[in-house]
Amino acid sequence: MAVFITFLYYLMVAFFAACFISNFRRSRNWQTEVLYLIALLPFLLRLFRLK
Amino acid sequence: MKNLLLLRKTILAAAFLTVFLFSGLSFYHSRHLKEPVVVGDGLLEVKKLSHYFPGLKGSINDANVYVLGKEKASEGEGAALVLGGSHPEEPAGRLASWLLVENARLEKGRLFVILTANPSASTSTRPGGAYPPDYEIPTPWGRQKFRQGDRWSNPLDQWPDPEVYIHYPSRQQLAYMDIRNQNRTWPGRPGGTMTEKTCYAMTQLIIKEKIDLVVDLHEAELQYPVISTIVAHQKGEDLAALASMMISSEEGFNIGVEYSPVALRGLSHREIGDHTPAVPLLLETPEPFLDATRGKTDRSLLLTGKDEFVMKAGRHGLLFEKLDENGWPIDVRVGRHLSSIIQIFKVWTELHPDRPIQVENLPRYAEVISRGTGYYLKNPALTPSGRLFYE
């Protein structure tokens, strides 16, 4: 069960990371762009199993 | 205009990648830092925890078990287990067990030492705690680096946490994150989480090796009432009381005795005593680094134990242990653990002459303060590979 939940969790992390990257690309406001990148950092660290 | 937008996004993306790379490398190196252990003459062998419970094989928590003793130890002699790093963020416990393995010789009995009882917890730090990733101990030959660690197993190794942690076998409800706390998952179970399996493996070690005495080394915040003390299971009340008196009269510092609450489950001093023949004792030294009202959480605070904000809490009567401008240096804390172990073994042998445990060449409190913890750490660069291990 825990393995299945962990798999879903990493899928969710990847999905939100992709959303942040997509929003960063579409944004036209530099402050929003910085915000997306700051929010992306912990998601990528977890996705790559670094933290 | 479009080119400007592209340029801005490229600069921001490059800055992001730089931050990601540096932070990622820092976390990676912290998680994979190898800590050398130069075993002393008293070492018989090094086993893995999976030797006692194969279900742990391949796991990060398949910890090293250092066995000290004489080649021809008598069957009737006693056996003890010392646990360092049940909570790796309490460095005096790990360092004291390091000094045990690198220096101690057993005249009687056998001594099992696990330097990092929860290796997974030693590979992460507390989220939001601003902990340093590591710290260094000065030695005569240079500086030896150790992982800082956390109280709980790394979420990368054990995930997810439940809404409420239900302890096995008592079914007592505990805080959700304590399912990753090695001092809440005793006696463990073979089909449980990684942290429960680790405790199960250690329980099997205690039973199979006929361990008489378990000493679990910890540190505590000064705003927590269980501090500067020996926490004893009811089987070890006399031993702890006598050891406390001997320590106070012979070693130069005071240490109290607390009795393990029967209703508080999952702790080593409760469950080892209830589920194995061994007598468990848990030692606490003061670590201001852990106090919630601390200031800057850096390596200096970890090693000197000096903090003006925790001192201020003391002036308001909020501490259960004194704290002055001298702080609680790491040498004092390591020395307290080592002298406590020496006296506990001595008293144990007096109370149980048929199961003696006699340890020699272990630095005491006054010696560690005088020479420093690092004085007793051996140089891995001058050590033949057969005597060099890594945590």
Coordinates of C-alpha atoms in Angstrom, one line a residue:
Chain A
M1 CA 0.0 0.0 0.0
A2 CA 2.8 2.4 1.0
V3 CA 4.6 1.7 -2.3
F4 CA 1.5 2.5 -4.3
I5 CA 0.9 5.7 -2.4
T6 CA 4.5 6.7 -2.8
F7 CA 4.2 6.1 -6.6
L8 CA 1.1 8.3 -6.8
Y9 CA 2.9 10.9 -4.7
Y10 CA 5.8 11.1 -7.1
L11 CA 3.4 11.3 -10.0
M12 CA 1.7 14.2 -8.3
V13 CA 5.0 15.9 -7.6
A14 CA 5.9 15.5 -11.3
F15 CA 2.5 16.9 -12.4
F16 CA 2.8 20.1 -10.3
A17 CA 6.5 20.5 -11.3
A18 CA 5.3 20.4 -15.0
C19 CA 2.5 22.9 -14.2
F20 CA 5.0 25.4 -12.6
I21 CA 7.3 25.1 -15.7
S22 CA 4.4 25.6 -18.1
N23 CA 3.2 28.6 -16.1
F24 CA 6.7 30.0 -16.0
R25 CA 6.9 29.8 -19.8
R26 CA 3.5 31.4 -20.4
S27 CA 3.9 34.2 -17.8
R28 CA 4.6 37.8 -19.0
N29 CA 5.2 39.2 -15.5
W30 CA 8.7 38.9 -14.1
Q31 CA 7.5 38.7 -10.4
T32 CA 5.2 35.9 -11.2
E33 CA 8.0 34.1 -13.1
V34 CA 10.3 34.3 -10.0
L35 CA 7.4 33.0 -7.9
Y36 CA 6.9 30.0 -10.1
L37 CA 10.6 29.1 -10.0
I38 CA 10.8 29.5 -6.2
A39 CA 7.8 27.2 -5.9
L40 CA 9.3 24.7 -8.4
L41 CA 12.6 24.2 -6.4
P42 CA 11.3 21.8 -3.6
F43 CA 9.2 19.9 -6.1
L44 CA 12.3 19.1 -8.2
L45 CA 14.4 18.3 -5.2
R46 CA 11.9 15.7 -4.1
L47 CA 11.4 14.4 -7.7
F48 CA 15.1 13.8 -8.0
R49 CA 15.1 12.3 -4.4
L50 CA 17.6 14.9 -3.2
K51 CA 15.6 16.2 -0.3
Chain B
M1 CA 10.1 43.1 -27.0
K2 CA 9.8 39.4 -27.6
N3 CA 13.6 39.1 -27.5
L4 CA 13.7 40.9 -24.2
L5 CA 11.1 38.5 -22.8
L6 CA 13.1 35.6 -24.0
L7 CA 16.3 37.0 -22.5
R8 CA 14.6 37.6 -19.1
K9 CA 13.3 34.1 -19.0
T10 CA 16.6 32.7 -20.0
I11 CA 18.4 34.6 -17.2
L12 CA 15.8 33.6 -14.6
A13 CA 16.0 29.9 -15.7
A14 CA 19.8 30.0 -15.6
A15 CA 19.7 31.5 -12.1
F16 CA 17.1 28.8 -11.0
L17 CA 19.3 26.0 -12.4
T18 CA 22.3 27.4 -10.5
V19 CA 20.4 27.4 -7.2
F20 CA 19.0 24.0 -8.0
L21 CA 22.4 22.6 -8.8
F22 CA 24.1 24.0 -5.7
S23 CA 21.3 23.0 -3.3
G24 CA 20.9 19.6 -4.9
L25 CA 24.6 18.9 -4.7
S26 CA 24.7 20.0 -1.1
F27 CA 21.9 17.7 -0.2
Y28 CA 23.4 14.8 -2.2
H29 CA 26.8 15.2 -0.6
S30 CA 25.3 15.5 2.9
R31 CA 23.2 12.3 2.3
H32 CA 26.2 10.4 1.0
L33 CA 29.0 11.7 3.2
K34 CA 31.1 8.8 4.4
E35 CA 32.3 8.9 8.0
P36 CA 35.4 6.8 8.7
V37 CA 35.6 4.5 11.7
V38 CA 39.1 3.3 12.7
V39 CA 38.4 0.2 14.8
G40 CA 40.6 -0.4 17.8
D41 CA 42.5 -3.5 19.0
G42 CA 39.4 -4.6 20.9
L43 CA 37.3 -5.3 17.9
L44 CA 36.3 -8.9 17.2
E45 CA 34.2 -8.4 14.1
V46 CA 31.7 -6.1 12.3
K47 CA 28.3 -7.5 11.5
K48 CA 25.3 -6.0 9.8
L49 CA 21.9 -5.7 11.4
S50 CA 20.5 -7.9 8.6
H51 CA 22.5 -10.8 10.1
Y52 CA 19.8 -10.8 12.8
F53 CA 16.9 -10.0 10.6
P54 CA 17.4 -10.6 6.8
G55 CA 14.3 -8.4 6.0
L56 CA 16.6 -5.4 6.5
K57 CA 19.1 -6.5 3.8
G58 CA 19.5 -3.9 1.1
S59 CA 17.9 -1.2 3.2
I60 CA 19.8 2.0 4.2
N61 CA 19.2 1.0 7.8
D62 CA 21.2 -2.2 7.6
A63 CA 23.6 -0.7 10.1
N64 CA 27.0 -1.8 11.1
V65 CA 27.3 -3.7 14.4
Y66 CA 30.8 -3.5 16.0
V67 CA 31.5 -6.4 18.3
L68 CA 34.2 -5.9 20.9
G69 CA 35.6 -8.5 23.1
K70 CA 38.3 -11.1 23.5
E71 CA 38.8 -14.0 21.1
K72 CA 38.1 -16.5 23.9
A73 CA 35.4 -14.8 25.9
S74 CA 33.9 -17.1 28.5
E75 CA 30.3 -18.2 27.8
G76 CA 29.4 -17.0 31.2
E77 CA 30.5 -13.5 30.7
G78 CA 28.1 -10.7 30.2
A79 CA 27.2 -8.8 27.0
A80 CA 26.1 -5.2 26.5
L81 CA 24.7 -3.2 23.5
V82 CA 25.4 0.5 23.2
L83 CA 23.3 2.4 20.8
G84 CA 24.5 5.7 19.3
G85 CA 22.5 7.7 16.7
S86 CA 19.0 6.5 17.5
H87 CA 18.5 10.2 17.1
P88 CA 21.5 11.3 15.0
E89 CA 20.7 15.0 15.6
E90 CA 22.1 14.3 19.1
P91 CA 25.8 14.1 18.3
A92 CA 27.2 13.3 21.7
G93 CA 25.6 9.9 21.5
R94 CA 27.2 9.1 18.2
L95 CA 30.6 10.5 19.1
A96 CA 30.7 8.6 22.4
S97 CA 30.0 5.4 20.6
W98 CA 32.7 6.3 18.1
L99 CA 35.2 6.7 20.9
L100 CA 34.1 3.3 22.3
V101 CA 34.7 1.4 19.0
E102 CA 38.0 3.2 18.3
N103 CA 39.5 2.9 21.8
A104 CA 37.8 0.4 24.2
R105 CA 39.2 -3.0 25.1
L106 CA 37.0 -5.6 26.8
E107 CA 38.7 -7.4 29.7
K108 CA 35.5 -9.4 30.4
G109 CA 32.4 -9.9 28.4
R110 CA 31.4 -8.7 25.0
L111 CA 30.3 -5.3 23.8
F112 CA 28.1 -4.6 20.8
V113 CA 28.1 -1.0 19.5
I114 CA 25.9 0.5 16.8
L115 CA 27.2 3.9 16.0
T116 CA 24.3 4.9 13.8
A117 CA 21.2 3.0 15.0
N118 CA 19.1 4.9 12.5
P119 CA 21.3 5.5 9.4
S120 CA 18.4 7.0 7.4
A121 CA 17.8 9.7 10.0
S122 CA 21.5 10.6 9.8
T123 CA 21.1 11.5 6.1
S124 CA 18.6 14.4 6.4
T125 CA 18.0 17.4 8.6
R126 CA 14.9 18.9 10.1
P127 CA 12.7 20.6 7.5
G128 CA 12.5 24.3 8.4
G129 CA 15.0 23.8 11.2
A130 CA 17.9 25.5 9.3
Y131 CA 20.3 22.8 10.6
P132 CA 23.8 22.7 9.2
P133 CA 24.3 19.6 7.0
D134 CA 27.4 18.5 8.9
Y135 CA 29.9 19.4 11.6
E136 CA 33.6 18.9 12.2
I137 CA 35.6 17.7 15.2
P138 CA 39.2 19.0 15.5
T139 CA 41.7 16.2 15.9
P140 CA 45.6 16.2 16.2
W141 CA 45.7 15.1 12.5
G142 CA 43.1 17.4 11.0
R143 CA 39.3 17.6 11.2
Q144 CA 36.8 14.8 11.0
K145 CA 33.4 15.5 9.4
F146 CA 30.2 14.0 10.6
R147 CA 26.6 14.1 9.2
Q148 CA 24.3 16.3 11.3
G149 CA 21.2 14.2 10.9
D150 CA 17.7 14.5 12.2
R151 CA 15.4 12.9 14.9
W152 CA 13.3 11.1 12.3
S153 CA 14.0 8.7 9.4
N154 CA 14.5 10.4 6.1
P155 CA 11.1 10.7 4.2
L156 CA 13.0 9.6 1.1
D157 CA 13.4 6.2 2.8
Q158 CA 10.1 5.9 4.6
W159 CA 6.9 7.4 3.2
P160 CA 4.1 8.2 3.6
D161 CA 3.3 8.9 7.3
P162 CA -0.1 7.9 8.6
E163 CA -2.7 10.4 10.0
V164 CA -2.0 8.9 13.4
Y165 CA 0.8 6.5 14.3
I166 CA -0.5 3.4 16.1
H167 CA 2.3 1.8 18.0
Y168 CA 2.8 -2.0 17.7
P169 CA 2.0 -4.0 19.7
S170 CA 0.4 -1.7 22.4
R171 CA -1.9 0.1 19.8
Q172 CA -1.2 3.3 21.7
Q173 CA -1.9 6.4 19.4
L174 CA 1.2 8.6 18.9
A175 CA 2.1 11.6 16.8
Y176 CA 2.0 10.8 13.0
M177 CA 5.7 11.6 12.4
D178 CA 6.9 9.3 15.2
I179 CA 6.4 6.3 13.0
R180 CA 9.8 7.5 11.7
N181 CA 11.2 8.0 15.2
Q182 CA 13.4 5.1 16.2
N183 CA 12.7 5.8 19.9
R184 CA 9.0 5.3 19.4
T185 CA 9.0 2.1 17.3
W186 CA 10.5 -0.4 19.7
P187 CA 10.2 -3.4 19.8
G188 CA 9.5 -3.3 16.1
R189 CA 7.9 -5.8 13.8
P190 CA 9.2 -7.8 10.8
G191 CA 6.4 -6.6 8.5
G192 CA 6.4 -3.0 9.6
T193 CA 7.9 0.2 8.2
M194 CA 11.7 0.5 7.8
T195 CA 12.1 2.1 11.2
E196 CA 10.0 -0.6 12.9
K197 CA 12.0 -3.3 11.0
T198 CA 15.3 -1.7 12.3
C199 CA 14.0 -1.9 15.9
Y200 CA 12.9 -5.5 15.2
A201 CA 16.4 -6.4 14.0
M202 CA 18.0 -4.8 17.1
T203 CA 15.5 -6.7 19.3
Q204 CA 16.5 -9.9 17.6
L205 CA 20.2 -9.0 18.2
I206 CA 19.5 -8.5 21.9
I207 CA 17.7 -11.9 22.1
K208 CA 20.1 -14.0 19.9
E209 CA 23.3 -12.5 21.4
K210 CA 22.0 -12.9 25.0
I211 CA 22.5 -9.2 25.7
D212 CA 22.3 -8.3 29.4
L213 CA 22.4 -4.6 29.3
V214 CA 21.4 -2.0 26.6
V215 CA 22.6 1.6 26.9
D216 CA 20.8 4.0 24.5
L217 CA 22.7 7.4 24.1
H218 CA 20.7 10.5 23.7
E219 CA 20.7 14.3 24.2
A220 CA 17.8 16.6 25.2
E221 CA 16.7 20.2 25.0
L222 CA 17.1 22.1 28.3
Q223 CA 13.4 23.0 28.3
Y224 CA 12.5 19.3 28.5
P225 CA 12.3 17.8 32.0
V226 CA 14.0 14.5 31.2
I227 CA 17.6 15.8 31.1
S228 CA 21.0 15.0 32.6
T229 CA 19.6 11.7 33.7
I230 CA 19.5 7.9 33.3
V231 CA 16.1 6.7 32.3
A232 CA 15.7 3.2 33.7
H233 CA 13.3 0.3 33.1
Q234 CA 12.1 -1.1 36.5
K235 CA 14.5 -4.1 35.9
G236 CA 17.4 -1.6 36.1
E237 CA 16.3 0.7 38.9
D238 CA 18.9 -0.5 41.4
L239 CA 21.6 -0.4 38.7
A240 CA 20.7 3.1 37.6
A241 CA 20.5 4.5 41.2
L242 CA 23.9 3.0 42.2
A243 CA 25.5 4.1 38.9
S244 CA 24.1 7.6 39.5
M245 CA 25.7 7.7 43.0
M246 CA 29.0 6.4 41.7
I247 CA 29.1 8.9 38.8
S248 CA 28.3 11.8 41.1
S249 CA 31.0 10.8 43.6
E250 CA 33.8 9.7 41.2
E251 CA 33.4 11.3 37.9
G252 CA 32.9 15.0 38.7
F253 CA 29.3 15.6 37.5
N254 CA 25.8 14.9 38.7
I255 CA 23.3 12.7 36.9
G256 CA 19.8 11.8 38.0
V257 CA 17.6 8.8 37.6
E258 CA 14.1 8.7 36.1
Y259 CA 11.9 5.7 35.9
S260 CA 10.5 4.6 32.6
P261 CA 6.8 5.3 32.5
V262 CA 4.8 2.1 32.0
A263 CA 2.2 3.9 29.9
L264 CA 4.6 5.6 27.5
R265 CA 5.1 3.1 24.6
G266 CA 7.7 2.6 21.9
L267 CA 10.7 3.8 23.8
S268 CA 13.8 1.7 24.2
H269 CA 13.9 2.0 28.0
R270 CA 10.3 0.6 28.1
E271 CA 10.0 -1.9 25.2
I272 CA 13.4 -3.6 25.4
G273 CA 12.8 -4.3 29.1
D274 CA 9.3 -5.6 28.4
H275 CA 10.1 -7.7 25.3
T276 CA 13.6 -9.1 26.0
P277 CA 15.6 -10.3 29.0
A278 CA 17.9 -7.3 28.7
V279 CA 18.0 -4.3 31.1
P280 CA 17.6 -1.1 29.1
L281 CA 19.0 2.3 30.2
L282 CA 18.7 5.6 28.3
L283 CA 21.2 8.4 28.9
E284 CA 20.4 12.1 28.3
T285 CA 22.9 15.0 28.2
P286 CA 22.0 18.6 27.6
E287 CA 22.0 19.9 24.0
P288 CA 20.9 23.6 23.8
F289 CA 20.9 23.2 19.9
L290 CA 17.6 21.4 20.3
D291 CA 15.8 24.1 22.3
A292 CA 12.9 25.8 20.5
T293 CA 13.9 29.2 21.7
R294 CA 17.5 28.9 20.4
G295 CA 19.1 31.6 18.2
K296 CA 21.1 30.9 15.1
T297 CA 21.1 27.1 14.5
D298 CA 24.7 26.6 13.3
R299 CA 27.7 24.4 13.9
S300 CA 29.0 26.6 16.6
L301 CA 25.8 26.2 18.7
L302 CA 25.9 22.4 18.1
L303 CA 29.4 22.1 19.3
T304 CA 29.7 24.8 22.0
G305 CA 26.1 24.7 23.4
K306 CA 26.2 28.4 23.9
D307 CA 23.1 30.4 23.2
E308 CA 22.0 33.7 24.6
F309 CA 18.3 33.1 23.9
V310 CA 18.2 29.8 25.7
M311 CA 20.2 31.5 28.5
K312 CA 17.4 34.1 28.7
A313 CA 14.8 31.3 29.0
G314 CA 16.9 30.1 31.9
R315 CA 16.7 33.5 33.6
H316 CA 12.9 33.2 33.4
G317 CA 13.0 29.8 35.1
L318 CA 12.0 27.9 32.0
L319 CA 14.9 25.4 31.9
F320 CA 15.3 22.1 33.6
E321 CA 19.2 22.3 33.5
K322 CA 21.5 25.2 34.1
L323 CA 23.0 27.1 31.2
D324 CA 25.6 29.8 31.6
E325 CA 28.1 31.6 29.3
N326 CA 30.2 28.4 29.3
G327 CA 27.4 26.6 27.4
W328 CA 27.4 22.8 27.0
P329 CA 30.5 22.0 24.9
I330 CA 30.4 18.7 22.9
D331 CA 33.4 17.4 24.9
V332 CA 31.5 17.8 28.2
R333 CA 28.5 15.9 26.7
V334 CA 30.6 13.1 25.2
G335 CA 32.6 12.8 28.4
R336 CA 29.4 12.5 30.4
H337 CA 28.2 9.6 28.2
L338 CA 31.5 7.8 28.4
S339 CA 32.0 8.1 32.2
S340 CA 28.3 7.0 32.6
I341 CA 29.0 3.9 30.5
I342 CA 32.1 3.1 32.5
Q343 CA 30.3 3.4 35.8
I344 CA 27.2 1.5 34.6
F345 CA 29.4 -1.5 33.5
K346 CA 31.3 -1.3 36.8
V347 CA 28.1 -1.4 38.9
W348 CA 26.6 -4.1 36.7
T349 CA 29.6 -6.3 37.2
E350 CA 29.4 -5.7 41.0
L351 CA 25.7 -6.6 41.0
H352 CA 26.1 -9.6 38.6
P353 CA 29.6 -11.1 39.1
D354 CA 28.5 -14.2 37.1
R355 CA 27.9 -11.9 34.0
P356 CA 30.8 -9.4 34.2
I357 CA 31.4 -6.7 31.6
Q358 CA 34.7 -5.0 32.1
V359 CA 35.9 -2.3 29.7
E360 CA 39.4 -0.7 29.6
N361 CA 41.1 2.1 27.8
L362 CA 38.0 4.2 27.5
P363 CA 38.5 8.0 28.1
R364 CA 36.5 9.4 31.0
Y365 CA 34.7 12.7 31.5
A366 CA 37.8 14.7 32.8
E367 CA 40.1 13.3 30.1
V368 CA 37.7 14.1 27.2
I369 CA 37.3 17.7 28.6
S370 CA 41.0 18.1 29.0
R371 CA 42.1 16.7 25.7
G372 CA 39.0 17.1 23.5
T373 CA 36.9 14.5 21.8
G374 CA 39.0 14.6 18.6
Y375 CA 42.1 13.5 20.5
Y376 CA 40.6 10.1 20.7
L377 CA 39.6 9.8 17.1
K378 CA 42.1 7.9 15.0
N379 CA 43.5 9.0 11.6
P380 CA 41.9 7.1 8.8
A381 CA 44.7 8.0 6.4
L382 CA 47.2 6.0 8.4
T383 CA 44.9 3.0 8.9
P384 CA 45.2 -0.3 7.0
S385 CA 42.0 -1.0 5.0
G386 CA 41.1 -4.0 7.2
R387 CA 40.6 -1.7 10.2
L388 CA 38.8 1.0 8.4
F389 CA 35.0 1.1 8.2
Y390 CA 32.5 3.7 7.1
E391 CA 29.2 4.8 8.6

